[in-house]
GROMACS .gro file of C-alpha atoms in nm:
model
  329
    1MET     CA    1   0.000   0.000   0.000
    2LEU     CA    2   0.123   0.350  -0.088
    3ILE     CA    3   0.042   0.546   0.226
    4ASP     CA    4   0.184   0.876   0.344
    5THR     CA    5   0.232   1.028   0.689
    6TYR     CA    6  -0.103   1.208   0.661
    7GLY     CA    7  -0.296   0.885   0.612
    8ARG     CA    8  -0.365   0.932   0.243
    9VAL     CA    9  -0.348   0.617   0.031
   10ALA     CA   10  -0.247   0.639  -0.335
   11THR     CA   11  -0.460   0.413  -0.553
   12ASP     CA   12  -0.453   0.624  -0.872
   13LEU     CA   13  -0.137   0.597  -1.085
   14ARG     CA   14  -0.057   0.854  -1.357
   15VAL     CA   15   0.195   0.723  -1.610
   16SER     CA   16   0.364   0.959  -1.854
   17LEU     CA   17   0.453   0.762  -2.168
   18THR     CA   18   0.646   1.038  -2.346
   19ASP     CA   19   0.739   1.401  -2.301
   20ARG     CA   20   0.683   1.472  -2.671
   21CYS     CA   21   0.376   1.650  -2.801
   22ASN     CA   22   0.241   1.750  -3.144
   23LEU     CA   23   0.090   2.076  -3.013
   24ARG     CA   24   0.261   2.380  -2.863
   25CYS     CA   25   0.001   2.507  -2.617
   26THR     CA   26   0.095   2.848  -2.483
   27TYR     CA   27   0.035   2.743  -2.121
   28CYS     CA   28   0.259   2.438  -2.154
   29MET     CA   29   0.563   2.500  -2.373
   30PRO     CA   30   0.735   2.754  -2.600
   31GLU     CA   31   0.661   2.769  -2.972
   32GLU     CA   32   0.992   2.604  -3.064
   33GLY     CA   33   0.921   2.308  -2.837
   34LEU     CA   34   1.156   2.160  -2.579
   35GLN     CA   35   1.468   1.949  -2.557
   36TRP     CA   36   1.301   1.608  -2.557
   37LEU     CA   37   1.423   1.318  -2.348
   38ALA     CA   38   1.670   1.091  -2.526
   39LYS     CA   39   1.531   0.749  -2.615
   40PRO     CA   40   1.766   0.559  -2.377
   41ASP     CA   41   1.633   0.773  -2.090
   42LEU     CA   42   1.273   0.671  -2.154
   43LEU     CA   43   1.125   0.366  -1.989
   44THR     CA   44   1.084   0.078  -2.232
   45ASP     CA   45   0.745  -0.084  -2.285
   46ASP     CA   46   0.852  -0.378  -2.069
   47GLU     CA   47   0.967  -0.146  -1.790
   48ILE     CA   48   0.639   0.047  -1.796
   49VAL     CA   49   0.434  -0.272  -1.777
   50ARG     CA   50   0.653  -0.406  -1.497
   51LEU     CA   51   0.609  -0.092  -1.287
   52ILE     CA   52   0.234  -0.091  -1.343
   53ARG     CA   53   0.222  -0.460  -1.248
   54ILE     CA   54   0.409  -0.388  -0.925
   55ALA     CA   55   0.177  -0.096  -0.851
   56VAL     CA   56  -0.137  -0.301  -0.914
   57THR     CA   57  -0.044  -0.637  -0.765
   58ASP     CA   58   0.180  -0.527  -0.476
   59LEU     CA   59   0.091  -0.167  -0.390
   60GLY     CA   60  -0.287  -0.144  -0.413
   61VAL     CA   61  -0.323   0.073  -0.724
   62THR     CA   62  -0.667   0.030  -0.882
   63GLU     CA   63  -0.668   0.297  -1.152
   64VAL     CA   64  -0.408   0.379  -1.419
   65ARG     CA   65  -0.412   0.693  -1.633
   66PHE     CA   66  -0.178   0.714  -1.933
   67THR     CA   67  -0.055   1.068  -1.999
   68GLY     CA   68   0.225   1.257  -2.172
   69GLY     CA   69   0.327   1.482  -2.336
   70GLU     CA   70   0.091   1.325  -2.587
   71PRO     CA   71   0.055   0.952  -2.510
   72LEU     CA   72  -0.078   0.868  -2.857
   73LEU     CA   73   0.273   0.942  -2.987
   74ARG     CA   74   0.401   0.637  -2.797
   75PRO     CA   75   0.448   0.362  -3.062
   76GLY     CA   76   0.380   0.076  -2.821
   77LEU     CA   77   0.072   0.227  -2.654
   78VAL     CA   78  -0.184  -0.031  -2.768
   79GLY     CA   79   0.038  -0.318  -2.658
   80ILE     CA   80   0.101  -0.156  -2.319
   81VAL     CA   81  -0.274  -0.118  -2.264
   82GLU     CA   82  -0.340  -0.477  -2.368
   83ARG     CA   83  -0.076  -0.616  -2.132
   84CYS     CA   84  -0.201  -0.407  -1.840
   85ALA     CA   85  -0.559  -0.515  -1.908
   86ALA     CA   86  -0.446  -0.874  -1.848
   87LEU     CA   87  -0.322  -0.799  -1.496
   88GLU     CA   88  -0.494  -0.950  -1.194
   89PRO     CA   89  -0.662  -0.760  -1.046
   90ARG     CA   90  -0.738  -0.564  -1.361
   91PRO     CA   91  -0.697  -0.187  -1.310
   92ARG     CA   92  -0.936   0.067  -1.457
   93MET     CA   93  -0.750   0.237  -1.740
   94SER     CA   94  -0.792   0.575  -1.900
   95LEU     CA   95  -0.593   0.810  -2.123
   96THR     CA   96  -0.545   1.187  -2.130
   97THR     CA   97  -0.485   1.310  -2.485
   98ASN     CA   98  -0.509   1.612  -2.710
   99GLY     CA   99  -0.729   1.397  -2.933
  100ILE     CA  100  -0.541   1.448  -3.259
  101GLY     CA  101  -0.460   1.079  -3.307
  102LEU     CA  102  -0.781   0.935  -3.165
  103LYS     CA  103  -0.965   0.894  -3.494
  104ARG     CA  104  -0.719   0.626  -3.606
  105THR     CA  105  -0.652   0.465  -3.265
  106ALA     CA  106  -0.976   0.474  -3.065
  107ALA     CA  107  -1.110   0.138  -3.182
  108ALA     CA  108  -0.776  -0.039  -3.125
  109LEU     CA  109  -0.739   0.112  -2.778
  110LYS     CA  110  -1.089   0.001  -2.682
  111ALA     CA  111  -1.021  -0.351  -2.812
  112ALA     CA  112  -0.696  -0.359  -2.611
  113GLY     CA  113  -0.883  -0.282  -2.289
  114LEU     CA  114  -0.880   0.096  -2.242
  115ASP     CA  115  -1.191   0.208  -2.055
  116ARG     CA  116  -1.223   0.578  -2.140
  117VAL     CA  117  -1.045   0.898  -2.246
  118ASN     CA  118  -0.999   1.257  -2.135
  119VAL     CA  119  -0.950   1.498  -2.425
  120SER     CA  120  -0.808   1.849  -2.392
  121LEU     CA  121  -1.005   2.110  -2.586
  122ASP     CA  122  -1.002   2.472  -2.477
  123THR     CA  123  -1.212   2.638  -2.746
  124LEU     CA  124  -1.483   2.584  -3.005
  125ARG     CA  125  -1.328   2.846  -3.234
  126PRO     CA  126  -1.073   2.710  -3.485
  127GLU     CA  127  -0.886   3.039  -3.502
  128VAL     CA  128  -0.851   3.056  -3.122
  129PHE     CA  129  -0.740   2.692  -3.117
  130LYS     CA  130  -0.466   2.780  -3.366
  131THR     CA  131  -0.353   3.071  -3.148
  132LEU     CA  132  -0.355   2.865  -2.828
  133THR     CA  133  -0.187   2.554  -2.967
  134ARG     CA  134   0.013   2.707  -3.255
  135ARG     CA  135  -0.126   2.430  -3.476
  136ASP     CA  136  -0.426   2.416  -3.713
  137ARG     CA  137  -0.572   2.085  -3.588
  138HIS     CA  138  -0.907   2.181  -3.436
  139GLN     CA  139  -1.117   1.954  -3.659
  140ASP     CA  140  -0.884   1.662  -3.593
  141VAL     CA  141  -0.956   1.693  -3.220
  142LEU     CA  142  -1.333   1.703  -3.279
  143ASP     CA  143  -1.309   1.399  -3.507
  144GLY     CA  144  -1.100   1.214  -3.250
  145MET     CA  145  -1.352   1.277  -2.975
  146ALA     CA  146  -1.636   1.150  -3.194
  147ALA     CA  147  -1.433   0.838  -3.274
  148ALA     CA  148  -1.371   0.776  -2.904
  149ARG     CA  149  -1.742   0.807  -2.832
  150GLU     CA  150  -1.827   0.570  -3.119
  151ALA     CA  151  -1.568   0.318  -2.997
  152GLY     CA  152  -1.719   0.316  -2.648
  153LEU     CA  153  -1.435   0.494  -2.466
  154THR     CA  154  -1.693   0.660  -2.248
  155PRO     CA  155  -1.759   0.879  -2.071
  156VAL     CA  156  -1.552   1.104  -2.296
  157LYS     CA  157  -1.436   1.380  -2.064
  158VAL     CA  158  -1.330   1.718  -2.201
  159ASN     CA  159  -1.068   1.924  -2.018
  160ALA     CA  160  -1.068   2.298  -2.088
  161VAL     CA  161  -0.832   2.572  -1.968
  162LEU     CA  162  -0.954   2.932  -2.002
  163MET     CA  163  -0.699   3.203  -2.077
  164PRO     CA  164  -0.746   3.581  -2.044
  165GLY     CA  165  -0.792   3.757  -2.377
  166LEU     CA  166  -0.831   3.434  -2.575
  167ASN     CA  167  -1.115   3.205  -2.465
  168ALA     CA  168  -1.219   3.350  -2.130
  169ASP     CA  169  -1.573   3.409  -2.256
  170GLU     CA  170  -1.632   3.056  -2.388
  171ALA     CA  171  -1.738   2.871  -2.072
  172PRO     CA  172  -2.117   2.876  -2.144
  173ASP     CA  173  -2.069   2.784  -2.510
  174LEU     CA  174  -1.838   2.496  -2.422
  175LEU     CA  175  -2.087   2.360  -2.171
  176ALA     CA  176  -2.382   2.385  -2.412
  177TRP     CA  177  -2.178   2.205  -2.677
  178ALA     CA  178  -2.061   1.930  -2.438
  179ILE     CA  179  -2.420   1.863  -2.328
  180GLN     CA  180  -2.532   1.844  -2.690
  181GLU     CA  181  -2.253   1.601  -2.781
  182GLY     CA  182  -2.285   1.386  -2.469
  183TYR     CA  183  -1.941   1.471  -2.330
  184GLU     CA  184  -1.850   1.550  -1.969
  185LEU     CA  185  -1.689   1.893  -1.943
  186ARG     CA  186  -1.437   1.993  -1.678
  187PHE     CA  187  -1.267   2.329  -1.655
  188ILE     CA  188  -0.913   2.334  -1.513
  189GLU     CA  189  -0.750   2.640  -1.364
  190GLN     CA  190  -0.422   2.722  -1.537
  191MET     CA  191  -0.139   2.584  -1.323
  192PRO     CA  192   0.227   2.689  -1.286
  193LEU     CA  193   0.370   2.406  -1.492
  194ASP     CA  194   0.467   2.584  -1.814
  195ALA     CA  195   0.819   2.527  -1.940
  196GLN     CA  196   0.880   2.899  -1.984
  197HIS     CA  197   0.771   2.978  -1.625
  198GLY     CA  198   0.540   3.253  -1.744
  199TRP     CA  199   0.246   3.167  -1.516
  200LYS     CA  200   0.116   3.444  -1.293
  201ARG     CA  201  -0.162   3.420  -1.038
  202ASP     CA  202  -0.273   3.774  -1.112
  203GLY     CA  203  -0.515   3.776  -1.403
  204MET     CA  204  -0.569   3.399  -1.422
  205ILE     CA  205  -0.923   3.273  -1.482
  206THR     CA  206  -1.030   3.127  -1.146
  207ALA     CA  207  -1.293   2.872  -1.056
  208GLY     CA  208  -1.505   3.158  -0.925
  209ASP     CA  209  -1.479   3.336  -1.260
  210ILE     CA  210  -1.579   3.021  -1.446
  211LEU     CA  211  -1.882   2.953  -1.229
  212GLU     CA  212  -1.995   3.313  -1.254
  213SER     CA  213  -1.978   3.292  -1.632
  214LEU     CA  214  -2.164   2.960  -1.648
  215ARG     CA  215  -2.443   3.093  -1.428
  216THR     CA  216  -2.526   3.358  -1.687
  217ARG     CA  217  -2.687   3.077  -1.887
  218PHE     CA  218  -2.729   2.774  -1.659
  219THR     CA  219  -2.855   2.689  -1.312
  220LEU     CA  220  -2.583   2.506  -1.120
  221THR     CA  221  -2.645   2.295  -0.810
  222PRO     CA  222  -2.348   2.159  -0.611
  223GLU     CA  223  -2.328   1.780  -0.636
  224GLY     CA  224  -2.180   1.749  -0.287
  225SER     CA  225  -1.861   1.621  -0.127
  226GLU     CA  226  -1.986   1.263  -0.083
  227GLU     CA  227  -2.017   1.214  -0.459
  228ARG     CA  228  -1.682   1.383  -0.519
  229GLY     CA  229  -1.469   1.161  -0.294
  230SER     CA  230  -1.104   1.198  -0.394
  231ALA     CA  231  -1.182   1.326  -0.744
  232PRO     CA  232  -1.011   1.659  -0.821
  233ALA     CA  233  -1.317   1.812  -0.986
  234GLU     CA  234  -1.591   1.981  -0.790
  235ARG     CA  235  -1.905   1.903  -0.986
  236TRP     CA  236  -2.230   2.087  -1.035
  237VAL     CA  237  -2.560   1.951  -1.167
  238VAL     CA  238  -2.668   2.158  -1.467
  239ASP     CA  239  -3.030   2.279  -1.487
  240GLY     CA  240  -3.150   2.006  -1.254
  241GLY     CA  241  -2.970   1.723  -1.433
  242PRO     CA  242  -2.880   1.476  -1.559
  243HIS     CA  243  -2.579   1.661  -1.699
  244THR     CA  244  -2.295   1.786  -1.480
  245VAL     CA  245  -1.998   2.018  -1.516
  246GLY     CA  246  -1.676   2.003  -1.318
  247VAL     CA  247  -1.418   2.258  -1.213
  248ILE     CA  248  -1.068   2.155  -1.107
  249ALA     CA  249  -0.949   2.447  -0.895
  250SER     CA  250  -0.593   2.333  -0.829
  251VAL     CA  251  -0.479   2.687  -0.749
  252THR     CA  252  -0.766   2.857  -0.565
  253ARG     CA  253  -0.935   2.554  -0.405
  254PRO     CA  254  -0.666   2.287  -0.361
  255PHE     CA  255  -0.784   1.932  -0.294
  256CYS     CA  256  -0.458   1.800  -0.147
  257ARG     CA  257  -0.616   1.655   0.169
  258ALA     CA  258  -0.802   1.397  -0.041
  259CYS     CA  259  -0.527   1.330  -0.296
  260ASP     CA  260  -0.493   0.961  -0.391
  261ARG     CA  261  -0.238   0.991  -0.673
  262THR     CA  262   0.112   0.871  -0.744
  263ARG     CA  263   0.296   0.961  -1.062
  264LEU     CA  264   0.557   0.809  -1.293
  265THR     CA  265   0.746   1.029  -1.536
  266ALA     CA  266   0.840   0.903  -1.881
  267ASP     CA  267   1.196   0.847  -1.757
  268GLY     CA  268   1.091   0.640  -1.458
  269GLN     CA  269   1.083   0.887  -1.170
  270VAL     CA  270   0.822   0.871  -0.894
  271ARG     CA  271   0.660   1.208  -0.822
  272THR     CA  272   0.431   1.246  -0.524
  273CYS     CA  273   0.271   1.566  -0.659
  274LEU     CA  274   0.256   1.766  -0.981
  275PHE     CA  275   0.433   2.045  -0.795
  276ALA     CA  276   0.696   1.833  -0.622
  277THR     CA  277   1.057   1.945  -0.648
  278GLU     CA  278   1.203   1.603  -0.574
  279GLU     CA  279   1.176   1.263  -0.742
  280THR     CA  280   1.268   0.901  -0.671
  281ASP     CA  281   1.446   0.708  -0.947
  282LEU     CA  282   1.285   0.372  -1.020
  283ARG     CA  283   1.443   0.338  -1.364
  284ALA     CA  284   1.787   0.290  -1.213
  285ALA     CA  285   1.650   0.018  -0.986
  286LEU     CA  286   1.485  -0.162  -1.278
  287ARG     CA  287   1.806  -0.154  -1.478
  288SER     CA  288   2.005  -0.287  -1.185
  289ASP     CA  289   1.803  -0.610  -1.194
  290VAL     CA  290   1.668  -0.572  -0.843
  291PRO     CA  291   1.362  -0.780  -0.747
  292ASP     CA  292   1.009  -0.639  -0.751
  293GLU     CA  293   1.009  -0.620  -0.373
  294THR     CA  294   1.297  -0.370  -0.379
  295VAL     CA  295   1.123  -0.152  -0.636
  296ALA     CA  296   0.805  -0.161  -0.429
  297GLU     CA  297   0.992  -0.056  -0.116
  298LEU     CA  298   1.150   0.239  -0.298
  299TRP     CA  299   0.807   0.344  -0.419
  300LYS     CA  300   0.654   0.314  -0.073
  301LYS     CA  301   0.937   0.516   0.079
  302ALA     CA  302   0.886   0.792  -0.179
  303MET     CA  303   0.514   0.816  -0.108
  304TRP     CA  304   0.568   0.810   0.269
  305GLY     CA  305   0.749   1.140   0.230
  306LYS     CA  306   0.465   1.311   0.042
  307LYS     CA  307   0.405   1.667   0.163
  308ALA     CA  308   0.076   1.788   0.306
  309GLY     CA  309  -0.002   2.010   0.009
  310SER     CA  310   0.119   2.156  -0.317
  311GLY     CA  311   0.255   2.469  -0.152
  312LEU     CA  312   0.091   2.700  -0.407
  313ASP     CA  313  -0.028   2.933  -0.130
  314ASP     CA  314   0.316   2.954   0.030
  315PRO     CA  315   0.501   3.278  -0.056
  316SER     CA  316   0.817   3.070  -0.098
  317PHE     CA  317   0.656   2.841  -0.362
  318LEU     CA  318   0.893   2.750  -0.642
  319GLN     CA  319   0.762   2.623  -0.974
  320PRO     CA  320   0.906   2.278  -1.062
  321ASP     CA  321   1.194   2.285  -1.306
  322ARG     CA  322   1.042   2.008  -1.511
  323PRO     CA  323   0.756   2.121  -1.738
  324MET     CA  324   0.415   1.956  -1.749
  325SER     CA  325   0.505   1.766  -2.066
  326ALA     CA  326   0.777   1.578  -1.878
  327ILE     CA  327   0.580   1.530  -1.556
  328GLY     CA  328   0.258   1.401  -1.709
  329GLY     CA  329  -0.059   1.591  -1.628
   0.00000   0.00000   0.00000
């Protein structure tokens, strides 16, 4: 079991499969991209599956989320999913993606055992999408989401980040569209994880701003803390139901006390938090031919040292050196 000194138990594993991405979102990385990890530094498919097996069979993990960068750029993704689906007990498996490659991969991922997807889409306007991502791929994302829905990778959840001066006014339109299409929409406050360290609290679109905007068109009723559990999103019932909308307020309403996550970077480092400044190297242990029990003990020791919170409200907060693409959102 992955327990920390505050009694929290990590049962949700986020696995970054690559730091590479085919978009250049302004809140994530510079236009020219980043210095990607060298291939020998990345975990191999076998190493990823081994770590997930240890997490599931020895450490009590019940849910696995594949992330990136953009996980659909990982050549062995379908095989990794298929091998993890064969584990006993079988974990629930999902994928966070920008959606560009979903049209061609959704059916294969479903057949391999993937349960559902989260797709990032910040705007319904193609020209704003191009400005935000520096790529003209808006229709590809919409097509990918439709393919995921058709393949049964449901519920298809949509993650949206609102940015001042670009898409700050789109919250009601995004919600109306998500309801029409049968997707579950969740707004995420912009977090200090950009590679260029340009994030500023002043001027960011907060959860309060988002809810105020949504209420100009919809009636929102809090779903309640019992339904939320350890989920990061606070959810509201829209116009009496059955549809809901979520807001992940990582900055203004942190949910650290209920956090149940542990994270693996694409190069095999354990991170206890998105905002952690320290990591524990499991890749070196794997490549030293140590037994599973040793790897599990290293993992447990790392999680035992997890801090009480993200530290975002501390005046001394330092943004992690590693960008979100390397950490895995």
